[in-house]
Structures are given as structure tokens and as C-alpha cells.
mmCIF file of C-alpha atoms and ligand atoms in Angstrom:
data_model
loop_
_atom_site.group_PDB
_atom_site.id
_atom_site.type_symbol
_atom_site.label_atom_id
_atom_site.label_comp_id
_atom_site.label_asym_id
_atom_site.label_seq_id
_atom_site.Cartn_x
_atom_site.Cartn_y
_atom_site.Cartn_z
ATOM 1 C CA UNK A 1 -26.407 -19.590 5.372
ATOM 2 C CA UNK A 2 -25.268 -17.651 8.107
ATOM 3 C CA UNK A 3 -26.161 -13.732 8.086
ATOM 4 C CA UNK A 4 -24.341 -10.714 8.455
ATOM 5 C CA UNK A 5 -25.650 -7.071 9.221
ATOM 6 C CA UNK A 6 -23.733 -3.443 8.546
ATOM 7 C CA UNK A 7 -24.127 -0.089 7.294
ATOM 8 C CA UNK A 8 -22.761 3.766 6.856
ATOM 9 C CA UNK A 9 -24.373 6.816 7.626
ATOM 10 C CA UNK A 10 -25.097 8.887 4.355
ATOM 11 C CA UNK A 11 -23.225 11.920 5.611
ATOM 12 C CA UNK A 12 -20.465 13.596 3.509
ATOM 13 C CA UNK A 13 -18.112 11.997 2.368
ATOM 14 C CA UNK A 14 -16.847 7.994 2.521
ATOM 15 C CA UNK A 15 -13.463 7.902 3.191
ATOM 16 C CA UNK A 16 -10.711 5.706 2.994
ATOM 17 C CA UNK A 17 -11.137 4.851 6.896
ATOM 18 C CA UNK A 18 -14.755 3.446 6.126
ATOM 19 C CA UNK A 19 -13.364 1.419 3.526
ATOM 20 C CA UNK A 20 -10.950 -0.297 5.519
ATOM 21 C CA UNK A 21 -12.391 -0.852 8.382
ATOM 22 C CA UNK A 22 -15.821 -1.707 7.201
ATOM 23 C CA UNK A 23 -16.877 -2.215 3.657
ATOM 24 C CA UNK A 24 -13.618 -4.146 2.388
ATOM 25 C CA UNK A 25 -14.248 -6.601 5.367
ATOM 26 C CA UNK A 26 -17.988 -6.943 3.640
ATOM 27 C CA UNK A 27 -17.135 -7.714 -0.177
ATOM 28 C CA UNK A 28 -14.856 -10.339 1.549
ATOM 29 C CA UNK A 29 -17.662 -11.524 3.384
ATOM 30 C CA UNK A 30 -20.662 -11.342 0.776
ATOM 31 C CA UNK A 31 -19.676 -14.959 -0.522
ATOM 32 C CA UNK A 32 -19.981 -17.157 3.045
ATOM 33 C CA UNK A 33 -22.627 -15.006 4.565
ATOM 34 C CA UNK A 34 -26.175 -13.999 3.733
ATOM 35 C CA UNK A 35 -25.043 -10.640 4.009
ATOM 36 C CA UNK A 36 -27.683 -6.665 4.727
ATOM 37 C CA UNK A 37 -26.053 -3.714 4.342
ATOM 38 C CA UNK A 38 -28.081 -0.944 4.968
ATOM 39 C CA UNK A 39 -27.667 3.010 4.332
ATOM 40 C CA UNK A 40 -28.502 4.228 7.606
ATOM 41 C CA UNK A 41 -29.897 7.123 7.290
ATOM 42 C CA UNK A 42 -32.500 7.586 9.913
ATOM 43 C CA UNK A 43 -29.431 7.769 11.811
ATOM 44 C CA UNK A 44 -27.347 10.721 9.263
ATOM 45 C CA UNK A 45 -30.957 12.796 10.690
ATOM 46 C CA UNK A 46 -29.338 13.117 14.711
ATOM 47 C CA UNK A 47 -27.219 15.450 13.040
ATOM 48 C CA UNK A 48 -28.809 18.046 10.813
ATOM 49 C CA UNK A 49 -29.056 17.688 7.489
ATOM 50 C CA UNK A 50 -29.972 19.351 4.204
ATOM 51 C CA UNK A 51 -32.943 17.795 2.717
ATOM 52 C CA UNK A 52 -31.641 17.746 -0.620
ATOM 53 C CA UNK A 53 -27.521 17.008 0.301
ATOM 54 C CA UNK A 54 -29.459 13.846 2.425
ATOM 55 C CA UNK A 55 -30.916 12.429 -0.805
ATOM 56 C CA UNK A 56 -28.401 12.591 -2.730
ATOM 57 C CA UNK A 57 -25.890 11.213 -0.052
ATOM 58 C CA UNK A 58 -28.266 7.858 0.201
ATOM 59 C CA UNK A 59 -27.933 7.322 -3.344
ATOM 60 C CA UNK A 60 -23.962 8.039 -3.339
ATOM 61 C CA UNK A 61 -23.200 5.529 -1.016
ATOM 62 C CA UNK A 62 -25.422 3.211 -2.502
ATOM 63 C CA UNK A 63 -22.734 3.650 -5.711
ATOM 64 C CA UNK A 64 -20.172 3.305 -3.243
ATOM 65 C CA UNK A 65 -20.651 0.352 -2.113
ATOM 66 C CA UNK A 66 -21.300 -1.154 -5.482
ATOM 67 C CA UNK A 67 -18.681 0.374 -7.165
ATOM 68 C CA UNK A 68 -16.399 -1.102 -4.132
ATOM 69 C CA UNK A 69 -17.947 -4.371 -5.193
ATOM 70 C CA UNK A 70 -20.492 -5.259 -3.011
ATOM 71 C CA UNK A 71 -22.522 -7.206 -5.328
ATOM 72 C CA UNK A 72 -26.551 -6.860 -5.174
ATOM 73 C CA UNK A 73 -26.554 -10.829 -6.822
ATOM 74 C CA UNK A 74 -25.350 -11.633 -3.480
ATOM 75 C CA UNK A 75 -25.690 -9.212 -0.772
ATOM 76 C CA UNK A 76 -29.249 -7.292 -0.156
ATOM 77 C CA UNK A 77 -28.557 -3.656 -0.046
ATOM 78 C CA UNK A 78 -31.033 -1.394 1.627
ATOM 79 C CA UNK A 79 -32.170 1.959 2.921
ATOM 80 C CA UNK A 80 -32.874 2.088 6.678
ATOM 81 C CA UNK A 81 -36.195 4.282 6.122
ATOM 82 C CA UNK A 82 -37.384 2.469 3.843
ATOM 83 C CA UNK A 83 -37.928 -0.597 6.461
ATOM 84 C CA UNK A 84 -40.259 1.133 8.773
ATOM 85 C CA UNK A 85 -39.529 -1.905 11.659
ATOM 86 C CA UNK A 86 -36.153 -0.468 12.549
ATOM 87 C CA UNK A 87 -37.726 2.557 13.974
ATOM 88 C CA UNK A 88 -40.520 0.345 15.316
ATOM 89 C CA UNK A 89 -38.313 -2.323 17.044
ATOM 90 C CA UNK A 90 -35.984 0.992 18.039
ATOM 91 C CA UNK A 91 -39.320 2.204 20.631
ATOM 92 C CA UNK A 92 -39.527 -1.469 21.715
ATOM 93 C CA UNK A 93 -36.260 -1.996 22.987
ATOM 94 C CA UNK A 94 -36.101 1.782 24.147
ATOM 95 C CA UNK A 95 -38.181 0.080 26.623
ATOM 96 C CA UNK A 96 -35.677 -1.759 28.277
ATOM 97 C CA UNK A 97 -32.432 0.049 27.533
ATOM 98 C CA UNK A 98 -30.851 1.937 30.017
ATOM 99 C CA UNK A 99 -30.550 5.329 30.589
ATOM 100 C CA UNK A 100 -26.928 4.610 32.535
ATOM 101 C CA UNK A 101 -25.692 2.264 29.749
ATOM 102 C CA UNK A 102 -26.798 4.876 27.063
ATOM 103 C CA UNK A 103 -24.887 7.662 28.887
ATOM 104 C CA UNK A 104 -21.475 5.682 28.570
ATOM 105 C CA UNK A 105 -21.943 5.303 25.005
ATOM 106 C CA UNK A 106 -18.538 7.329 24.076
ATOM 107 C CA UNK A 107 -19.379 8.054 20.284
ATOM 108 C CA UNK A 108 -22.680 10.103 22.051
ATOM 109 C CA UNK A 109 -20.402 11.460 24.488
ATOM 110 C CA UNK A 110 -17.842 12.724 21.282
ATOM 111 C CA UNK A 111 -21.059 13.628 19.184
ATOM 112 C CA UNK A 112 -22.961 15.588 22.259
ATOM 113 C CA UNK A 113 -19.666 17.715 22.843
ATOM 114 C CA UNK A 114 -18.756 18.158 19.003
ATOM 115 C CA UNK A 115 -22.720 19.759 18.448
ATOM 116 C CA UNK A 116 -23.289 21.095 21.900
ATOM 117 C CA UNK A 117 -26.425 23.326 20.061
ATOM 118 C CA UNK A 118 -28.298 19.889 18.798
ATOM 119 C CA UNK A 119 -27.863 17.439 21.479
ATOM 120 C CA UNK A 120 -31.165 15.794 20.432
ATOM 121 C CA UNK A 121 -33.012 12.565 21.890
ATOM 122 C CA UNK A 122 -32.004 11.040 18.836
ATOM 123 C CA UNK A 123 -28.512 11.116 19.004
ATOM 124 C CA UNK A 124 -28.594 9.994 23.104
ATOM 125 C CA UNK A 125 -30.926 7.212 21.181
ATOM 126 C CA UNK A 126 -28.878 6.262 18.027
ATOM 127 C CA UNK A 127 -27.097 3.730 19.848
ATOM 128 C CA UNK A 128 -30.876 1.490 20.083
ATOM 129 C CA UNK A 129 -31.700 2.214 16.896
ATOM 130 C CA UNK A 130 -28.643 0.451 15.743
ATOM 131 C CA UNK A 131 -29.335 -2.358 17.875
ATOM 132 C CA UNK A 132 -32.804 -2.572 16.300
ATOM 133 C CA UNK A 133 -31.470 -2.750 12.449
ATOM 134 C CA UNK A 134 -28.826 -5.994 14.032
ATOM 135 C CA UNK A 135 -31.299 -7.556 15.842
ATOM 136 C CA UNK A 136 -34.396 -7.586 13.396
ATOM 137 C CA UNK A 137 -31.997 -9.664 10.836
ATOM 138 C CA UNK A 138 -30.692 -12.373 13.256
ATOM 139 C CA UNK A 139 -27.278 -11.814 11.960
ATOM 140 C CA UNK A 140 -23.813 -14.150 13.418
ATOM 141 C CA UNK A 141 -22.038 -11.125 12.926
ATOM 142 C CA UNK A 142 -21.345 -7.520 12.828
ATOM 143 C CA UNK A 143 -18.435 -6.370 10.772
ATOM 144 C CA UNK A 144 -17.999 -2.944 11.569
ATOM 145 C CA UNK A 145 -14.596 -0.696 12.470
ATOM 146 C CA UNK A 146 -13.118 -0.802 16.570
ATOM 147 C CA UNK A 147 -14.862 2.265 17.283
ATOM 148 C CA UNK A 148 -18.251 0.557 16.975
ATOM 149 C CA UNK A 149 -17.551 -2.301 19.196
ATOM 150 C CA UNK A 150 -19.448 -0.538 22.267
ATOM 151 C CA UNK A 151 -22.156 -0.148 20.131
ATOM 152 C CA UNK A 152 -22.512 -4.198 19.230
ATOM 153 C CA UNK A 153 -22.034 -4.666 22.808
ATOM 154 C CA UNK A 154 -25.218 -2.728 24.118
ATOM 155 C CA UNK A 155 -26.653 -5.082 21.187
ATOM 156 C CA UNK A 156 -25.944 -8.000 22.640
ATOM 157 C CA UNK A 157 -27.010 -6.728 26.053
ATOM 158 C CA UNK A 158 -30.250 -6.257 24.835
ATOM 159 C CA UNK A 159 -30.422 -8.971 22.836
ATOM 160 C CA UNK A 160 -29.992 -11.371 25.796
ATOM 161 C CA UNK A 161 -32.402 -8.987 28.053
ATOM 162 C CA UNK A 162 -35.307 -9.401 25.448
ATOM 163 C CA UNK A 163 -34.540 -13.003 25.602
ATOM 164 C CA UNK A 164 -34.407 -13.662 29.328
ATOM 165 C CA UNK A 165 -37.833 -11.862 29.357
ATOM 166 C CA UNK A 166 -39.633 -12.761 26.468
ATOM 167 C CA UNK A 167 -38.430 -15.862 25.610
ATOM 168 C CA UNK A 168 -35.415 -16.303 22.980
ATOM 169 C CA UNK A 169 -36.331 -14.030 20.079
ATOM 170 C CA UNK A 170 -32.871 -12.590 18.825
ATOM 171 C CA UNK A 171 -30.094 -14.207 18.099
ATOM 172 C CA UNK A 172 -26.724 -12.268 19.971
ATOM 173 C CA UNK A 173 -24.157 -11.227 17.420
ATOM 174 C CA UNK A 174 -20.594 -10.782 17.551
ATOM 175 C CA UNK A 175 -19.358 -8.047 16.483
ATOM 176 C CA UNK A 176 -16.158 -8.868 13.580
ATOM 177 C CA UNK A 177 -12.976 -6.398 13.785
ATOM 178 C CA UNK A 178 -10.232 -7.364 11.573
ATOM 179 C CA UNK A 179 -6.591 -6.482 13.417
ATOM 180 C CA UNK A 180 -5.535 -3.966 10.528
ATOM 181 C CA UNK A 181 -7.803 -1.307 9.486
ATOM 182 C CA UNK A 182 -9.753 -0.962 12.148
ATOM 183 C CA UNK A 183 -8.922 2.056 13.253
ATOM 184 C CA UNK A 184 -7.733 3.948 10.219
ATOM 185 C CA UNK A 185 -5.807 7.332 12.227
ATOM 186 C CA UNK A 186 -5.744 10.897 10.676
ATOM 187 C CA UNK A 187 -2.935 11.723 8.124
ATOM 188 C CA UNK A 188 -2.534 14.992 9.864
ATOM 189 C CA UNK A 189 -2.982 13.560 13.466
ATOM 190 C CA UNK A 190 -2.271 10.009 14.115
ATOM 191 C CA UNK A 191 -3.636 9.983 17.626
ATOM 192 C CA UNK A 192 -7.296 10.412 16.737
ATOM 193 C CA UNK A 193 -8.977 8.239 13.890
ATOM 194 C CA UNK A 194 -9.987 9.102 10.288
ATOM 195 C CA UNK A 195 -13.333 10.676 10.259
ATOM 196 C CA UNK A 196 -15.590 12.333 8.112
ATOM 197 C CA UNK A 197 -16.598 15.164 10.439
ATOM 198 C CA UNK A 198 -12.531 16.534 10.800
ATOM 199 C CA UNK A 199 -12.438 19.830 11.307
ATOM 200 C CA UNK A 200 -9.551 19.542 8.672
ATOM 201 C CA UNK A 201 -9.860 17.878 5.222
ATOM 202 C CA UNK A 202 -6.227 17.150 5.680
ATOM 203 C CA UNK A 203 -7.428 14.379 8.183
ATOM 204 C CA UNK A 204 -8.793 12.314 5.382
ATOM 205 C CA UNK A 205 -8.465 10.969 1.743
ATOM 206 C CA UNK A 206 -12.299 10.663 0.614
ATOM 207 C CA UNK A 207 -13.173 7.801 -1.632
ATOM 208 C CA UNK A 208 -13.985 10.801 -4.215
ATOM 209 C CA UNK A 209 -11.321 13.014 -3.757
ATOM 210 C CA UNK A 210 -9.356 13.433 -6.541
ATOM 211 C CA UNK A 211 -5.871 11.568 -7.387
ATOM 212 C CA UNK A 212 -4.460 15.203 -7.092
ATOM 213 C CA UNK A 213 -6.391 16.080 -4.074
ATOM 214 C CA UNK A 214 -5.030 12.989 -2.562
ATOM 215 C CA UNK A 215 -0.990 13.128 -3.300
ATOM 216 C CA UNK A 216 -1.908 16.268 -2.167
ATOM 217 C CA UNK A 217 -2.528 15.387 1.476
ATOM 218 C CA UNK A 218 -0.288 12.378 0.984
ATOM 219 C CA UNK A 219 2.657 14.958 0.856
ATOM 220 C CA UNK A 220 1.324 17.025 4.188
ATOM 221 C CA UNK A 221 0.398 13.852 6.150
ATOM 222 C CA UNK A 222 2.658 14.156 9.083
ATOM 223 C CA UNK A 223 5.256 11.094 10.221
ATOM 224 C CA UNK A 224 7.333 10.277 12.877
ATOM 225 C CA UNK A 225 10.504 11.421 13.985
ATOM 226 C CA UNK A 226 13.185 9.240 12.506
ATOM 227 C CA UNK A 227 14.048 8.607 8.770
ATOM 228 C CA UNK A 228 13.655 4.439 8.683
ATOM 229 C CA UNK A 229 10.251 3.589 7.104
ATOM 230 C CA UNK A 230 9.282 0.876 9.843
ATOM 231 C CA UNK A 231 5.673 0.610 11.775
ATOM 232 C CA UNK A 232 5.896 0.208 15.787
ATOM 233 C CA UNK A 233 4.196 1.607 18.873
ATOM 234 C CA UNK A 234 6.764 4.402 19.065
ATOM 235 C CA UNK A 235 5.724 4.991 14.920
ATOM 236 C CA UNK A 236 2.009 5.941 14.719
ATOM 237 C CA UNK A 237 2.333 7.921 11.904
ATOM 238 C CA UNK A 238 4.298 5.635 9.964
ATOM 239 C CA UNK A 239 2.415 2.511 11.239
ATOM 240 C CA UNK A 240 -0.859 4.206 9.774
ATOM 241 C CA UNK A 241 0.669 5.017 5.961
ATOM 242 C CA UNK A 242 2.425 1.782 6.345
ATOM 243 C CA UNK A 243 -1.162 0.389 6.953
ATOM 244 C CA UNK A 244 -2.851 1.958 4.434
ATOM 245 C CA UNK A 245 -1.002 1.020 2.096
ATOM 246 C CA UNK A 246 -0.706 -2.709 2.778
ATOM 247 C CA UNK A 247 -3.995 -3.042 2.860
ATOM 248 C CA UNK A 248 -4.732 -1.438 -0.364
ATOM 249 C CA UNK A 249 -1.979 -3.113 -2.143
ATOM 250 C CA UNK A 250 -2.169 -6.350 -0.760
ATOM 251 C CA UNK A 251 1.335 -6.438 0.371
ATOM 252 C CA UNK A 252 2.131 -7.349 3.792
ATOM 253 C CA UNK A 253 3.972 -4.576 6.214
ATOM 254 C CA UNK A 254 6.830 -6.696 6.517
ATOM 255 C CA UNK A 255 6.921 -7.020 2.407
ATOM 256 C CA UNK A 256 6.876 -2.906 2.598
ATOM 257 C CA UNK A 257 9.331 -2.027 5.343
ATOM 258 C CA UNK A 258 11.762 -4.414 3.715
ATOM 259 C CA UNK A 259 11.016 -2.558 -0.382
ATOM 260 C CA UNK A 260 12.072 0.881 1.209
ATOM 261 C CA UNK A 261 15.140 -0.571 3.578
ATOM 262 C CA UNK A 262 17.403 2.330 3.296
ATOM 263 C CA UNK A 263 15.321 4.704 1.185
ATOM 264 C CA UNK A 264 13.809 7.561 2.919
ATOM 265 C CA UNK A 265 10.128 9.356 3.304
ATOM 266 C CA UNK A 266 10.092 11.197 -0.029
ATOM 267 C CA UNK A 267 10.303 7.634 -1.768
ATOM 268 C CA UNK A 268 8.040 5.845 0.469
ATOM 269 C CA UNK A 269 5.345 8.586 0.631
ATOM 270 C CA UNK A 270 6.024 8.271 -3.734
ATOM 271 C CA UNK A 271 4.658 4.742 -3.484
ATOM 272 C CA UNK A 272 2.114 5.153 -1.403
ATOM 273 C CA UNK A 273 0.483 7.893 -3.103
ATOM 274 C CA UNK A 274 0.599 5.824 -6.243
ATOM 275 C CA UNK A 275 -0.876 2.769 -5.228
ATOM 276 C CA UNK A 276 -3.753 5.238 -3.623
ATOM 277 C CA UNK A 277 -4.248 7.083 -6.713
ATOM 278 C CA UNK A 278 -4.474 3.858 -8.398
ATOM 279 C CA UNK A 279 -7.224 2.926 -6.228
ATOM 280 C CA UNK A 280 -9.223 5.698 -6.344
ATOM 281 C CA UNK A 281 -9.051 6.114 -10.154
ATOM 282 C CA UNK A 282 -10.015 2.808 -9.882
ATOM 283 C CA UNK A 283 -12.845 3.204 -7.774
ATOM 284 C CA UNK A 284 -13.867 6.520 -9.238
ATOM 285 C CA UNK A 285 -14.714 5.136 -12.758
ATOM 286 C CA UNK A 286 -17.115 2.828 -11.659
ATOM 287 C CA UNK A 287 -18.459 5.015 -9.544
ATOM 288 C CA UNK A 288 -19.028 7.255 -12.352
ATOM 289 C CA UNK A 289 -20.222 4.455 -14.981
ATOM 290 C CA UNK A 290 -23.215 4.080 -12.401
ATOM 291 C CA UNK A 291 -26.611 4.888 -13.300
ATOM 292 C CA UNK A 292 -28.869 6.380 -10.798
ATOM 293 C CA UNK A 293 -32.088 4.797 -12.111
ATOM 294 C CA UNK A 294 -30.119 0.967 -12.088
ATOM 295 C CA UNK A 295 -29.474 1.838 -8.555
ATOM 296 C CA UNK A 296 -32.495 3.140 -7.454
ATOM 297 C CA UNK A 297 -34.225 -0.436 -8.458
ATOM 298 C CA UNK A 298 -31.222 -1.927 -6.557
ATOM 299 C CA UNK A 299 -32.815 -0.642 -3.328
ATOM 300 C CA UNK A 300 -35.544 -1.005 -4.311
ATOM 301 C CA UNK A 301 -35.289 -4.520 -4.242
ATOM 302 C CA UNK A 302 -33.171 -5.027 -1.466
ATOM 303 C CA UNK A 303 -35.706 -2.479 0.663
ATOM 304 C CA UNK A 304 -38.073 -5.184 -0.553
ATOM 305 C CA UNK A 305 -36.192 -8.422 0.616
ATOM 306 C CA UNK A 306 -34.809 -6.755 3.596
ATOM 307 C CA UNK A 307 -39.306 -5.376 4.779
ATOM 308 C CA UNK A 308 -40.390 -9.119 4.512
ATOM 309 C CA UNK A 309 -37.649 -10.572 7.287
ATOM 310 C CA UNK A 310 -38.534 -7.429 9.242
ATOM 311 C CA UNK A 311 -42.050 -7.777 9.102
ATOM 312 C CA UNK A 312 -42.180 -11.521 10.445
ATOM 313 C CA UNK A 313 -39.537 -10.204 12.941
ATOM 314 C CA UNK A 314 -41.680 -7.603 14.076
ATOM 315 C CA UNK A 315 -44.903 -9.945 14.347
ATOM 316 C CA UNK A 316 -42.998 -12.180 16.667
ATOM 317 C CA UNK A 317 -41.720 -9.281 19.000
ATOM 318 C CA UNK A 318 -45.407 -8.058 19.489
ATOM 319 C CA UNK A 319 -46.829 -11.267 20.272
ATOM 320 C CA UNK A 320 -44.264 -12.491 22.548
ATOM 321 C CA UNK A 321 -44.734 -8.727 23.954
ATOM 322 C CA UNK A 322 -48.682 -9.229 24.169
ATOM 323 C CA UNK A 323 -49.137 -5.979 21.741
ATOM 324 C CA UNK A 324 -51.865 -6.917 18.943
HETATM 325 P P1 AMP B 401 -19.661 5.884 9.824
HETATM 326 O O1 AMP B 401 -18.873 6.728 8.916
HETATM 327 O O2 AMP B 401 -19.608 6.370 11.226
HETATM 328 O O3 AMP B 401 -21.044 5.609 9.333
HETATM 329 O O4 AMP B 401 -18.896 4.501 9.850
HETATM 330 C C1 AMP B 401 -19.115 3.444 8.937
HETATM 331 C C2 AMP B 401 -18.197 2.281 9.194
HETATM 332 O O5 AMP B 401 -16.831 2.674 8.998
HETATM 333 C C3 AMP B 401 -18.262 1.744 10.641
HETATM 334 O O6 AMP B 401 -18.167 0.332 10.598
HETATM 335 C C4 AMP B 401 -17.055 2.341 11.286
HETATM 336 O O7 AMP B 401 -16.573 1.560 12.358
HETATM 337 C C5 AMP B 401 -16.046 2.377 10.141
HETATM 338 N N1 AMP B 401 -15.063 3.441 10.329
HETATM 339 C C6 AMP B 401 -15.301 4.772 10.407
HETATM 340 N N2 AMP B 401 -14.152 5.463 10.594
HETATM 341 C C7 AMP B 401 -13.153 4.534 10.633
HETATM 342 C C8 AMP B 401 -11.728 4.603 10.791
HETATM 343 N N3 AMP B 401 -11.104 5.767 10.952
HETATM 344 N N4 AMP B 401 -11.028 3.441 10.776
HETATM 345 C C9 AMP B 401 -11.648 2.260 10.606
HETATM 346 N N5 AMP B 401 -12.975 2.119 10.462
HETATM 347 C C10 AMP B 401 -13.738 3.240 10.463
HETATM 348 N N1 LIG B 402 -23.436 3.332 13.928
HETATM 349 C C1 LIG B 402 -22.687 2.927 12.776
HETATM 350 C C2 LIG B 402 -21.588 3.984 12.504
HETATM 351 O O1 LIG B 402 -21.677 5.101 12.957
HETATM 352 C C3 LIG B 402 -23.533 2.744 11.572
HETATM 353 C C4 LIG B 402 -24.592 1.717 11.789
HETATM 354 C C5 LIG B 402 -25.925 1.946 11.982
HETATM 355 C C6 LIG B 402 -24.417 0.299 11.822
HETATM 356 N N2 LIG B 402 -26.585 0.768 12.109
HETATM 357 C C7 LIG B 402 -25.700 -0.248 12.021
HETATM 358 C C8 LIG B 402 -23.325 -0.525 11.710
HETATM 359 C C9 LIG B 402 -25.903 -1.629 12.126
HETATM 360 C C10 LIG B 402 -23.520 -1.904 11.800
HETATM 361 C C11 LIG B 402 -24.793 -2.463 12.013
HETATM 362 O O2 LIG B 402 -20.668 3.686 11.839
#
């Protein structure tokens, strides 16, 4: 079976942006493909975090995922720390990354200028590290959200440069963006993507915000001038509800535009705001029915499964390297 390789960093909170772009892409996946997702939270560290927030995070998106329906009978899910060859594979291709290529990375260049008082080696390196939890799995693919593309790039750079001079080692992975969702926008500013770190909690509808909290920010998110409820370049607000709510109803845009033909923003914004609320009640319950010591042995056992493909991974890489 062919493999695929993702993960989320355990900081704040998952929103709906994640979902869409990443981890409804996986459940769809989990049944053709081997699939590893991974809680990355060696990475959550290049930003500083609270001990205690940090642990609980790791085991909140390890509900998350499950109660989105990734399901541990089929897909191994794992904590990054726990595998101690991601770091270890992370210093060996460190070794023949590039400083230049690293300095393009534009998620380093947002995340440098966003915490100009912590702009550790980590964060410069986070990029590798990534590259080293692809690489030691051999996956086909990578199905992440648009704005990690650059980042499955440099993997496949360094993928190939291992090969060339070790001999072929990793297998070079595409990365898979789906057209819609990929780059979820912010309700309150449709020209910069959903995201977690906001400086507004208007930008985004968190997986555990409540239905109230949500219609909430449904009613402020801004839209476009015009009173037709149609998506288009000249729409970005629009074309971002109108997305968001396709994707979580299962309607097509088309099917959409055409229900609110001649009805105006209040009614549309109605609609969406119950088939979100939906959702997240949805979501929320079996988030809640969850118990932490079930999904503790969850990772366990995927930290388990995931350590003994790393391991022989790992062996192979030092040989080939000539490291004992
Ligand atoms: P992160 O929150 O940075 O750990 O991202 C986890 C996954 O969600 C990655 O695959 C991202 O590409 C994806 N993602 C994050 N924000 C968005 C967004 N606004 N739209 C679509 N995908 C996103
Ligand atoms: N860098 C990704 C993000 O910020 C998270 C991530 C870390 C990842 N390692 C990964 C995604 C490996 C896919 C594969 O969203």
C-alpha cells in the first residue's frame, strides 16, 4: 500500500482552515493509503510554549483528529517526540541543506517578523525538520494546505540530494493540494489566510468554539461589495463563505449560488452559520465523549508502529553515510 505522511502543530487552537485544507483531505485518504499523521510538536517548541498548555495541546489534537474521524484501525497516529529519529535524521540532512534555500522559506520569513524577540535556530530550521518526519516514512504523498507547498518542495530537494550522493535512500514525495480549501482566508480579512496565530479571533472559527461563538463571527465576517451571493475573483469574501460552506455541506458552489438566487446576505450568512453550527456540535460531542487514557494508548501505539519504520530508516542513512 502506498503511504502518506502529515501533521499539525499542537498550538492553540485547530481551526476550521486546518480542517479543510488538511485533515478532511486525510480521513478521505486513510482507506487507499498507509497513512502517519503525526502531532508535531517538536516543531509547536520554535515558538514558546507553556509547559503545561503544550501537553495538553498534544493530547487535544490527538481528539481532534479522531473525533474528525481519522481512524487509529487504519491510520497510525503519532507524536513527533516520541520518535527520537526525526530530530536525528533533522541534524543529518541539516548537513546538506542550504543556508540560501532556508532563507527563502516564506512561512520563516512571516514567523521571524511576527516574533522578532525569538527568532531562534529552530524556527530558521523547522523547515528540515519537516523534511526529516516525510522522508523517514517513504511516503507518495504529502497532503497538506497551499501554504506548505514550499515546504514539500525543499523535501524533495533534499530528498533527491541525499540520493544523488548516497545512493537512493528516500523516496521524493509529492506534495497533494486539493483546489478548494486550500487556502481557507480570514472571515474578517479575505486577503490573508485563516490562521491560528490572528491577532484577531474574528479571523477564525476554531474547531471548539462554540455554536454561539461561531454565528457570532459568522455575522461580523466581512463580504464583498454587491448584494448577489456569487464566488469570483472580484468576490473574495464571498468566494471564501461560499467555500466554506460547500465543503462542509457537501454541496457544490454552483448548487449554493443557485439556492440563494435573489435572496440577499442576511439569508445566506443564515445558512451558512447553520450548517457550521451543525458541524461543530457535531464535532464537539465526540470530541467530548473522548477519553484521555483511550487516547493516550492510541499514541502510544502508533508512537510504537511509527519508532520501528524509523529505526530501520535511520540504520540505513548511517550506513550509507559511513556513521557506525
Ligand atoms: P498548522 O496549523 O500550521 O500546523 O497547519 C496544519 C495544516 O493545516 C497544514 O497542512 C496547513 O497547510 C493547513 N492549513 C493551515 N491553515 C490553513 C488555511 N487557512 N487554509 C487551508 N489550510 C490550512
Ligand atoms: N509544517 C507543517 C505546518 O506548519 C506541519 C508539519 C510538520 C507537517 N511536519 C510535517 C506537515 C510533515 C506535513 C508533513 O502546517
Amino acid at each position: 500500500m502506498k503511504r502518506a505522511v502529515s501533521g499539525v502543530q499542537p498550538t492553540n487552537n485547530l481551526h476550521l482552515g486546518n480542517y479543510l485544507g488538511a485533515i478532511k483531505n486525510w480521513v478521505e485518504l486513510q482507506d487507499q493509503y498507509d497513512s502517519f499523521y503525526c502531532i508535531v510538536d517538536l516543531h509547536a517548541i520554535t515558538i514558546k510554549q507553556d509547559p503545561k498548555v503544550l501537553r495538553q495541546n498534544v493530547l487535544n489534537v490527538a481528539k481532534t483528529y479522531l473525533a474528525l474521524g481519522i481512524d487509529p484501525n487504519k491510520s497510525t497516529i503519532f507524536v513527533q517526540s516520541q520518535v527520537p529519529q526525526h530530530a536525528e535524521l533533522a541534524w543529518v540532512l541539516n548537513t546538506i541543506a542550504k543556508l540560501g534555500e532556508l532563507e527563502r522559506m516564506t512561512q520563516f520569513k512571516d514567523k521571524a517578523s511576527q516574533h522578532k524577540e525569538n527568532i531562534n535556530m529552530g524556527l530558521f530550521d523547522y523547515p528540515v525538520l519537516m523534511s526529516a518526519d516525510i522522508l523517514l516514512y517513504d511516503p507518495e504523498i504529502v497532503p497538506v494546505g497551499e501554504d506548505q507547498k514550499q515546504h514539500v518542495e525543499l523535501t524533495r530537494d533534499l530528498a533527491e540530494r541525499f540520493n544523488s550522493a548516497y545512493s537512493k535512500t528516500f523516496l521524493v514525495p509529492e506534495p497533494l493540494i486539493k483546489k478548494e480549501g486550500a487556502r481557507i482566508m480570514g472571515l474578517d480579512d479575505p486577503s490573508k489566510k485563516m490562521s491560528k496565530s490572528a491577532t484577531s479571533a474574528n479571523n477564525y472559527i476554531a474547531l471548539l468554539d462554540s455554536p454561539e461563538v461561531a454565528a457570532k463571527k459568522i455575522s461580523k465576517a466581512v463580504t464583498d461589495s454587491g448584494s448577489t451571493i456569487e464566488s469570483g475573483k472580484d468576490k473574495p469574501a464571498l468566494t471564501n463563505l461560499l467555500t466554506i460552506y460547500s465543503l462542509l455541506s457537501g454541496k457544490t458552489i454552483k448548487e449554493i449560488e443557485k439556492e440563494y438566487t435573489g435572496k440577499g446576505y442576511a439569508d445566506f450568512k443564515k445558512g451558512l452559520t447553520a450548517t457550521v453550527t451543525e458541524f461543530l456540535s457535531d464535532f464537539q460531542a465526540k470530541f467530548n465523549a473522548l477519553d484521555d487514557n483511550e487516547v493516550k494508548s492510541i499514541l502510544e501505539e502508533g508512537n510504537k508502529k511509527a519508532r520501528a519504520i524509523a529505526e530501520k530508516k535511520m540504520v540505513d542513512v548511517k550506513t550509507k553515510m559511513g556513521l557506525i
